[in-house]
Amino acid sequence: MNDQSTLPVEDGTEAVPGKTRDALRAAHLYYMQDLTMDAIAHELHTSRSSVSRLLSHARASGLVEISIHSPLDLPSRIEQEILERFAVGAHVIPVPDHASDVDRLDRVALSAARILGRFVDSNQTIGIAWGSTMSAMSRHLVPKATHNTEVVQLNGAGNGRTTGIVYASELLRRFGDAFGARVQQFPVPAFFDDPETRRAFWRERSTRRLLDLQERMDVALFGVGSPFAEVPSHVYQGGYLERADYEGLSREGAVGDVATVFYRADGSTDGISLNERATGPDFSVLRRAPRRICVVSGRAKLASLRGALAAGLITDLIVDEGTARALVESPSDRESPEDRE
């Protein structure tokens, strides 16, 4: 079997890679005709291990999508309780309690990458906030063809040590490649040194173009940052914050951030001085997006997650089972940011 070969389709207008052709055939035989891998190997004149690789390729490339429909628990009790208490659609990812935070993150990121396709479509603007969770997720994305779709960076990534361009552009490129989308980078620092510099920069036409895209986004995708997690958010480990910043955040009661905008346990952001220099979108802008997908793993992020829920930032939550269970077992603040305003 030659994985590099291509075959024309019947109308002769394009070529289908041999690996795709063989993966499609193997997937049809396995999932639609219930043939064993040994039987498929015999039919395709190849080895059982090659069939296994073809089936893996079919799943990873989006040729095959697998859904699990349990008759016992639709929706799950935890997902239903999250919906009732927070008005948020939840996808709870099974992860054993003994799993490390590193393994937990990878498993949640993999599941989130496979779920994301159902929220992404043509003619959309998708805002991405960089971070450890989004980086892990970007490595598992399942391709889905769209047209007239844009991926826009939500917050700057530069700091005193690096421009952040390589890190952010690679992450965004993976999302752009997966969905055939144009990528719009936001080449500014994560935090300006002076709030006045930020205000001046925000008046520039080139910056306003990106800010306007953010204000019109259809989907926002982000994690929640926490300084307490075993796998810390990139903003807490990448040289973005000085000791004085940490002291200020602690003094002002911050429990986490979304797109480098910090908030308290009740979801409020006012009076947190670092936000005056931050380049992430104001929460009023973020809440305009019809679909706001938050991906969270690890109980150390529970306080950050509850703060983001209190801020009304989330419409869809992808979270590991242990964190979801802790969320519904803890008291909730039902007051919305709109109520406070």
GROMACS .gro file of C-alpha atoms in nm:
model
  341
    1MET     CA    1   0.000   0.000   0.000
    2ASN     CA    2   0.148   0.338  -0.105
    3ASP     CA    3   0.037   0.610   0.135
    4GLN     CA    4   0.188   0.882  -0.085
    5SER     CA    5  -0.005   0.796  -0.400
    6THR     CA    6  -0.295   1.004  -0.526
    7LEU     CA    7  -0.597   0.907  -0.729
    8PRO     CA    8  -0.819   1.140  -0.933
    9VAL     CA    9  -1.185   1.158  -0.843
   10GLU     CA   10  -1.430   1.052  -1.110
   11ASP     CA   11  -1.468   1.398  -1.265
   12GLY     CA   12  -1.089   1.437  -1.277
   13THR     CA   13  -1.096   1.779  -1.110
   14GLU     CA   14  -0.884   1.697  -0.806
   15ALA     CA   15  -0.660   1.431  -0.662
   16VAL     CA   16  -0.736   1.235  -0.347
   17PRO     CA   17  -0.426   1.135  -0.146
   18GLY     CA   18  -0.382   0.760  -0.126
   19LYS     CA   19  -0.372   0.767   0.252
   20THR     CA   20  -0.704   0.949   0.267
   21ARG     CA   21  -0.857   0.705   0.020
   22ASP     CA   22  -0.736   0.405   0.219
   23ALA     CA   23  -0.840   0.558   0.551
   24LEU     CA   24  -1.189   0.623   0.416
   25ARG     CA   25  -1.219   0.266   0.292
   26ALA     CA   26  -1.087   0.119   0.616
   27ALA     CA   27  -1.323   0.339   0.821
   28HIS     CA   28  -1.622   0.234   0.613
   29LEU     CA   29  -1.538  -0.133   0.649
   30TYR     CA   30  -1.476  -0.102   1.023
   31TYR     CA   31  -1.756   0.133   1.132
   32MET     CA   32  -2.024   0.067   0.872
   33GLN     CA   33  -1.971  -0.301   0.788
   34ASP     CA   34  -1.842  -0.422   1.128
   35LEU     CA   35  -1.542  -0.600   0.977
   36THR     CA   36  -1.258  -0.686   1.210
   37MET     CA   37  -0.918  -0.527   1.160
   38ASP     CA   38  -0.783  -0.864   1.050
   39ALA     CA   39  -1.055  -0.891   0.785
   40ILE     CA   40  -0.988  -0.535   0.667
   41ALA     CA   41  -0.615  -0.606   0.648
   42HIS     CA   42  -0.686  -0.909   0.431
   43GLU     CA   43  -0.916  -0.709   0.202
   44LEU     CA   44  -0.674  -0.419   0.166
   45HIS     CA   45  -0.371  -0.647   0.133
   46THR     CA   46  -0.190  -0.484   0.423
   47SER     CA   47  -0.107  -0.551   0.787
   48ARG     CA   48  -0.331  -0.522   1.092
   49SER     CA   49  -0.108  -0.246   1.232
   50SER     CA   50  -0.147  -0.049   0.908
   51VAL     CA   51  -0.525  -0.074   0.941
   52SER     CA   52  -0.501   0.053   1.298
   53ARG     CA   53  -0.299   0.353   1.177
   54LEU     CA   54  -0.550   0.422   0.899
   55LEU     CA   55  -0.838   0.423   1.148
   56SER     CA   56  -0.644   0.656   1.377
   57HIS     CA   57  -0.578   0.885   1.079
   58ALA     CA   58  -0.948   0.881   0.989
   59ARG     CA   59  -1.041   0.996   1.340
   60ALA     CA   60  -0.761   1.254   1.375
   61SER     CA   61  -0.825   1.412   1.033
   62GLY     CA   62  -1.200   1.444   1.083
   63LEU     CA   63  -1.298   1.179   0.827
   64VAL     CA   64  -1.472   0.998   1.114
   65GLU     CA   65  -1.653   1.155   1.408
   66ILE     CA   66  -1.748   0.943   1.708
   67SER     CA   67  -2.037   1.034   1.938
   68ILE     CA   68  -2.130   0.855   2.257
   69HIS     CA   69  -2.499   0.849   2.348
   70SER     CA   70  -2.560   0.695   2.689
   71PRO     CA   71  -2.918   0.585   2.759
   72LEU     CA   72  -2.839   0.591   3.130
   73ASP     CA   73  -2.733   0.949   3.186
   74LEU     CA   74  -2.850   1.206   2.930
   75PRO     CA   75  -2.756   1.468   3.029
   76SER     CA   76  -2.533   1.372   3.315
   77ARG     CA   77  -2.638   1.483   3.661
   78ILE     CA   78  -2.340   1.718   3.693
   79GLU     CA   79  -2.395   1.874   3.350
   80GLN     CA   80  -2.763   1.923   3.429
   81GLU     CA   81  -2.684   2.086   3.764
   82ILE     CA   82  -2.432   2.322   3.603
   83LEU     CA   83  -2.697   2.417   3.349
   84GLU     CA   84  -2.957   2.482   3.618
   85ARG     CA   85  -2.729   2.672   3.856
   86PHE     CA   86  -2.520   2.874   3.612
   87ALA     CA   87  -2.722   2.871   3.285
   88VAL     CA   88  -2.415   2.725   3.113
   89GLY     CA   89  -2.398   2.425   2.882
   90ALA     CA   90  -2.135   2.186   3.017
   91HIS     CA   91  -1.930   1.902   2.872
   92VAL     CA   92  -1.784   1.704   3.161
   93ILE     CA   93  -1.476   1.502   3.066
   94PRO     CA   94  -1.416   1.178   3.261
   95VAL     CA   95  -1.071   1.184   3.420
   96PRO     CA   96  -0.968   0.967   3.718
   97ASP     CA   97  -0.919   1.156   4.044
   98HIS     CA   98  -0.563   1.023   4.080
   99ALA     CA   99  -0.452   1.172   3.745
  100SER     CA  100  -0.184   1.441   3.762
  101ASP     CA  101  -0.274   1.793   3.652
  102VAL     CA  102  -0.050   1.748   3.347
  103ASP     CA  103  -0.237   1.435   3.235
  104ARG     CA  104  -0.569   1.594   3.326
  105LEU     CA  105  -0.494   1.897   3.110
  106ASP     CA  106  -0.396   1.684   2.813
  107ARG     CA  107  -0.710   1.472   2.835
  108VAL     CA  108  -0.940   1.772   2.869
  109ALA     CA  109  -0.759   1.953   2.585
  110LEU     CA  110  -0.792   1.649   2.358
  111SER     CA  111  -1.165   1.619   2.428
  112ALA     CA  112  -1.218   1.993   2.390
  113ALA     CA  113  -1.040   1.992   2.053
  114ARG     CA  114  -1.276   1.722   1.929
  115ILE     CA  115  -1.584   1.901   2.065
  116LEU     CA  116  -1.489   2.241   1.922
  117GLY     CA  117  -1.582   2.153   1.564
  118ARG     CA  118  -1.952   2.157   1.644
  119PHE     CA  119  -1.927   2.525   1.745
  120VAL     CA  120  -1.719   2.641   1.447
  121ASP     CA  121  -1.874   2.720   1.110
  122SER     CA  122  -1.823   2.934   0.801
  123ASN     CA  123  -1.859   3.313   0.808
  124GLN     CA  124  -1.750   3.339   1.171
  125THR     CA  125  -1.498   3.543   1.365
  126ILE     CA  126  -1.337   3.330   1.636
  127GLY     CA  127  -1.147   3.498   1.918
  128ILE     CA  128  -0.866   3.298   2.079
  129ALA     CA  129  -0.701   3.388   2.410
  130TRP     CA  130  -0.355   3.233   2.425
  131GLY     CA  131  -0.250   3.028   2.727
  132SER     CA  132  -0.141   2.684   2.845
  133THR     CA  133  -0.486   2.532   2.792
  134MET     CA  134  -0.531   2.674   2.441
  135SER     CA  135  -0.179   2.564   2.349
  136ALA     CA  136  -0.250   2.206   2.457
  137MET     CA  137  -0.584   2.212   2.278
  138SER     CA  138  -0.433   2.344   1.955
  139ARG     CA  139  -0.220   2.029   1.919
  140HIS     CA  140  -0.528   1.804   1.895
  141LEU     CA  141  -0.760   1.999   1.665
  142VAL     CA  142  -0.965   1.800   1.416
  143PRO     CA  143  -0.974   1.967   1.072
  144LYS     CA  144  -1.306   2.109   0.953
  145ALA     CA  145  -1.335   2.298   0.627
  146THR     CA  146  -1.493   2.644   0.652
  147HIS     CA  147  -1.494   2.954   0.434
  148ASN     CA  148  -1.482   3.324   0.515
  149THR     CA  149  -1.380   3.245   0.872
  150GLU     CA  150  -1.129   3.448   1.073
  151VAL     CA  151  -0.931   3.364   1.386
  152VAL     CA  152  -0.838   3.673   1.587
  153GLN     CA  153  -0.596   3.695   1.877
  154LEU     CA  154  -0.767   3.843   2.185
  155ASN     CA  155  -0.467   3.965   2.386
  156GLY     CA  156  -0.109   4.065   2.320
  157ALA     CA  157   0.172   3.824   2.402
  158GLY     CA  158   0.486   4.036   2.425
  159ASN     CA  159   0.677   4.106   2.745
  160GLY     CA  160   1.020   4.229   2.857
  161ARG     CA  161   1.186   3.903   2.753
  162THR     CA  162   1.017   3.821   2.423
  163THR     CA  163   0.788   3.963   2.158
  164GLY     CA  164   0.558   3.661   2.207
  165ILE     CA  165   0.508   3.650   1.831
  166VAL     CA  166   0.648   3.298   1.783
  167TYR     CA  167   0.442   3.153   2.068
  168ALA     CA  168   0.114   3.322   1.976
  169SER     CA  169   0.148   3.285   1.599
  170GLU     CA  170   0.215   2.910   1.621
  171LEU     CA  171  -0.089   2.859   1.844
  172LEU     CA  172  -0.313   3.067   1.617
  173ARG     CA  173  -0.174   2.902   1.304
  174ARG     CA  174  -0.291   2.562   1.428
  175PHE     CA  175  -0.645   2.693   1.470
  176GLY     CA  176  -0.631   2.865   1.132
  177ASP     CA  177  -0.501   2.554   0.957
  178ALA     CA  178  -0.760   2.329   1.123
  179PHE     CA  179  -1.054   2.541   1.003
  180GLY     CA  180  -0.912   2.696   0.687
  181ALA     CA  181  -0.944   3.037   0.852
  182ARG     CA  182  -0.755   3.363   0.809
  183VAL     CA  183  -0.545   3.447   1.114
  184GLN     CA  184  -0.540   3.799   1.256
  185GLN     CA  185  -0.257   3.850   1.504
  186PHE     CA  186  -0.255   4.120   1.771
  187PRO     CA  187   0.111   4.239   1.783
  188VAL     CA  188   0.108   4.425   2.113
  189PRO     CA  189   0.253   4.344   2.456
  190ALA     CA  190   0.041   4.154   2.705
  191PHE     CA  191   0.071   4.453   2.940
  192PHE     CA  192   0.182   4.805   2.860
  193ASP     CA  193   0.414   4.976   3.107
  194ASP     CA  194   0.190   5.281   3.125
  195PRO     CA  195  -0.191   5.299   3.096
  196GLU     CA  196  -0.151   5.616   2.887
  197THR     CA  197   0.051   5.422   2.629
  198ARG     CA  198  -0.229   5.170   2.601
  199ARG     CA  199  -0.490   5.442   2.554
  200ALA     CA  200  -0.281   5.608   2.283
  201PHE     CA  201  -0.217   5.278   2.106
  202TRP     CA  202  -0.589   5.197   2.112
  203ARG     CA  203  -0.653   5.512   1.906
  204GLU     CA  204  -0.430   5.391   1.621
  205ARG     CA  205  -0.624   5.277   1.313
  206SER     CA  206  -0.425   4.953   1.279
  207THR     CA  207  -0.510   4.863   1.638
  208ARG     CA  208  -0.873   4.970   1.604
  209ARG     CA  209  -0.913   4.725   1.315
  210LEU     CA  210  -0.826   4.435   1.548
  211LEU     CA  211  -1.039   4.572   1.830
  212ASP     CA  212  -1.334   4.602   1.592
  213LEU     CA  213  -1.290   4.237   1.493
  214GLN     CA  214  -1.294   4.138   1.859
  215GLU     CA  215  -1.615   4.333   1.914
  216ARG     CA  216  -1.784   4.144   1.628
  217MET     CA  217  -1.664   3.794   1.715
  218ASP     CA  218  -1.914   3.509   1.702
  219VAL     CA  219  -1.714   3.265   1.916
  220ALA     CA  220  -1.469   3.334   2.197
  221LEU     CA  221  -1.244   3.050   2.315
  222PHE     CA  222  -1.040   3.077   2.633
  223GLY     CA  223  -0.916   2.914   2.951
  224VAL     CA  224  -0.902   3.066   3.297
  225GLY     CA  225  -0.570   3.165   3.446
  226SER     CA  226  -0.475   3.078   3.800
  227PRO     CA  227  -0.147   3.127   3.989
  228PHE     CA  228  -0.229   2.823   4.202
  229ALA     CA  229  -0.244   2.549   3.937
  230GLU     CA  230   0.016   2.270   3.903
  231VAL     CA  231   0.026   2.357   3.533
  232PRO     CA  232   0.033   2.737   3.564
  233SER     CA  233  -0.115   2.959   3.296
  234HIS     CA  234   0.142   3.100   3.055
  235VAL     CA  235   0.093   3.450   3.192
  236TYR     CA  236   0.212   3.331   3.535
  237GLN     CA  237   0.521   3.151   3.412
  238GLY     CA  238   0.634   3.340   3.104
  239GLY     CA  239   0.784   3.648   3.264
  240TYR     CA  240   0.475   3.865   3.221
  241LEU     CA  241   0.430   3.961   3.587
  242GLU     CA  242   0.669   4.126   3.829
  243ARG     CA  243   0.663   4.077   4.207
  244ALA     CA  244   0.486   4.411   4.245
  245ASP     CA  245   0.216   4.288   4.006
  246TYR     CA  246   0.157   3.976   4.217
  247GLU     CA  247   0.142   4.185   4.532
  248GLY     CA  248  -0.109   4.421   4.373
  249LEU     CA  249  -0.329   4.137   4.248
  250SER     CA  250  -0.328   3.979   4.594
  251ARG     CA  251  -0.407   4.309   4.764
  252GLU     CA  252  -0.693   4.380   4.521
  253GLY     CA  253  -0.847   4.035   4.564
  254ALA     CA  254  -0.788   3.891   4.214
  255VAL     CA  255  -0.853   3.516   4.180
  256GLY     CA  256  -0.770   3.466   3.812
  257ASP     CA  257  -0.778   3.608   3.462
  258VAL     CA  258  -0.933   3.557   3.122
  259ALA     CA  259  -0.720   3.684   2.833
  260THR     CA  260  -0.494   3.868   3.085
  261VAL     CA  261  -0.788   4.063   3.231
  262PHE     CA  262  -0.806   3.992   3.606
  263TYR     CA  263  -1.116   3.955   3.820
  264ARG     CA  264  -1.229   3.885   4.174
  265ALA     CA  265  -1.436   3.596   4.308
  266ASP     CA  266  -1.757   3.791   4.237
  267GLY     CA  267  -1.652   3.852   3.876
  268SER     CA  268  -1.578   4.222   3.923
  269THR     CA  269  -1.277   4.386   3.755
  270ASP     CA  270  -1.302   4.748   3.865
  271GLY     CA  271  -1.018   4.876   4.079
  272ILE     CA  272  -0.768   4.607   3.971
  273SER     CA  273  -0.483   4.831   3.862
  274LEU     CA  274  -0.311   4.582   3.629
  275ASN     CA  275  -0.619   4.578   3.405
  276GLU     CA  276  -0.549   4.940   3.310
  277ARG     CA  277  -0.235   4.816   3.133
  278ALA     CA  278  -0.374   4.482   3.004
  279THR     CA  279  -0.444   4.424   2.634
  280GLY     CA  280  -0.720   4.164   2.666
  281PRO     CA  281  -1.079   4.262   2.582
  282ASP     CA  282  -1.297   4.427   2.841
  283PHE     CA  283  -1.551   4.180   2.976
  284SER     CA  284  -1.835   4.384   2.828
  285VAL     CA  285  -1.681   4.314   2.486
  286LEU     CA  286  -1.631   3.947   2.562
  287ARG     CA  287  -1.993   3.906   2.673
  288ARG     CA  288  -2.115   4.031   2.333
  289ALA     CA  289  -1.995   3.711   2.164
  290PRO     CA  290  -2.296   3.479   2.129
  291ARG     CA  291  -2.083   3.170   2.205
  292ARG     CA  292  -1.816   3.184   2.476
  293ILE     CA  293  -1.636   2.855   2.531
  294CYS     CA  294  -1.424   2.808   2.840
  295VAL     CA  295  -1.193   2.508   2.883
  296VAL     CA  296  -1.080   2.426   3.238
  297SER     CA  297  -0.886   2.141   3.399
  298GLY     CA  298  -0.777   2.097   3.759
  299ARG     CA  299  -0.941   2.182   4.091
  300ALA     CA  300  -0.676   2.446   4.155
  301LYS     CA  301  -0.864   2.655   3.898
  302LEU     CA  302  -1.196   2.625   4.080
  303ALA     CA  303  -1.185   2.977   4.227
  304SER     CA  304  -1.090   3.118   3.885
  305LEU     CA  305  -1.373   2.925   3.719
  306ARG     CA  306  -1.631   3.042   3.972
  307GLY     CA  307  -1.517   3.401   3.922
  308ALA     CA  308  -1.553   3.370   3.544
  309LEU     CA  309  -1.902   3.226   3.589
  310ALA     CA  310  -1.993   3.510   3.824
  311ALA     CA  311  -1.871   3.755   3.557
  312GLY     CA  312  -2.108   3.600   3.303
  313LEU     CA  313  -1.826   3.518   3.063
  314ILE     CA  314  -1.919   3.158   2.981
  315THR     CA  315  -2.193   3.006   2.768
  316ASP     CA  316  -2.026   2.666   2.721
  317LEU     CA  317  -1.791   2.494   2.966
  318ILE     CA  318  -1.559   2.201   2.893
  319VAL     CA  319  -1.422   2.076   3.224
  320ASP     CA  320  -1.282   1.764   3.389
  321GLU     CA  321  -1.513   1.561   3.610
  322GLY     CA  322  -1.337   1.632   3.941
  323THR     CA  323  -1.346   2.008   3.892
  324ALA     CA  324  -1.709   1.994   3.775
  325ARG     CA  325  -1.805   1.791   4.081
  326ALA     CA  326  -1.631   2.041   4.311
  327LEU     CA  327  -1.807   2.327   4.132
  328VAL     CA  328  -2.158   2.195   4.194
  329GLU     CA  329  -2.077   2.090   4.550
  330SER     CA  330  -1.966   2.443   4.643
  331PRO     CA  331  -2.199   2.737   4.702
  332SER     CA  332  -2.262   2.959   4.401
  333ASP     CA  333  -2.310   3.330   4.357
  334ARG     CA  334  -2.622   3.360   4.144
  335GLU     CA  335  -2.595   3.736   4.095
  336SER     CA  336  -2.499   3.819   3.737
  337PRO     CA  337  -2.273   4.106   3.632
  338GLU     CA  338  -2.574   4.261   3.457
  339ASP     CA  339  -2.756   4.266   3.791
  340ARG     CA  340  -2.467   4.457   3.948
  341GLU     CA  341  -2.463   4.704   3.661
   0.00000   0.00000   0.00000
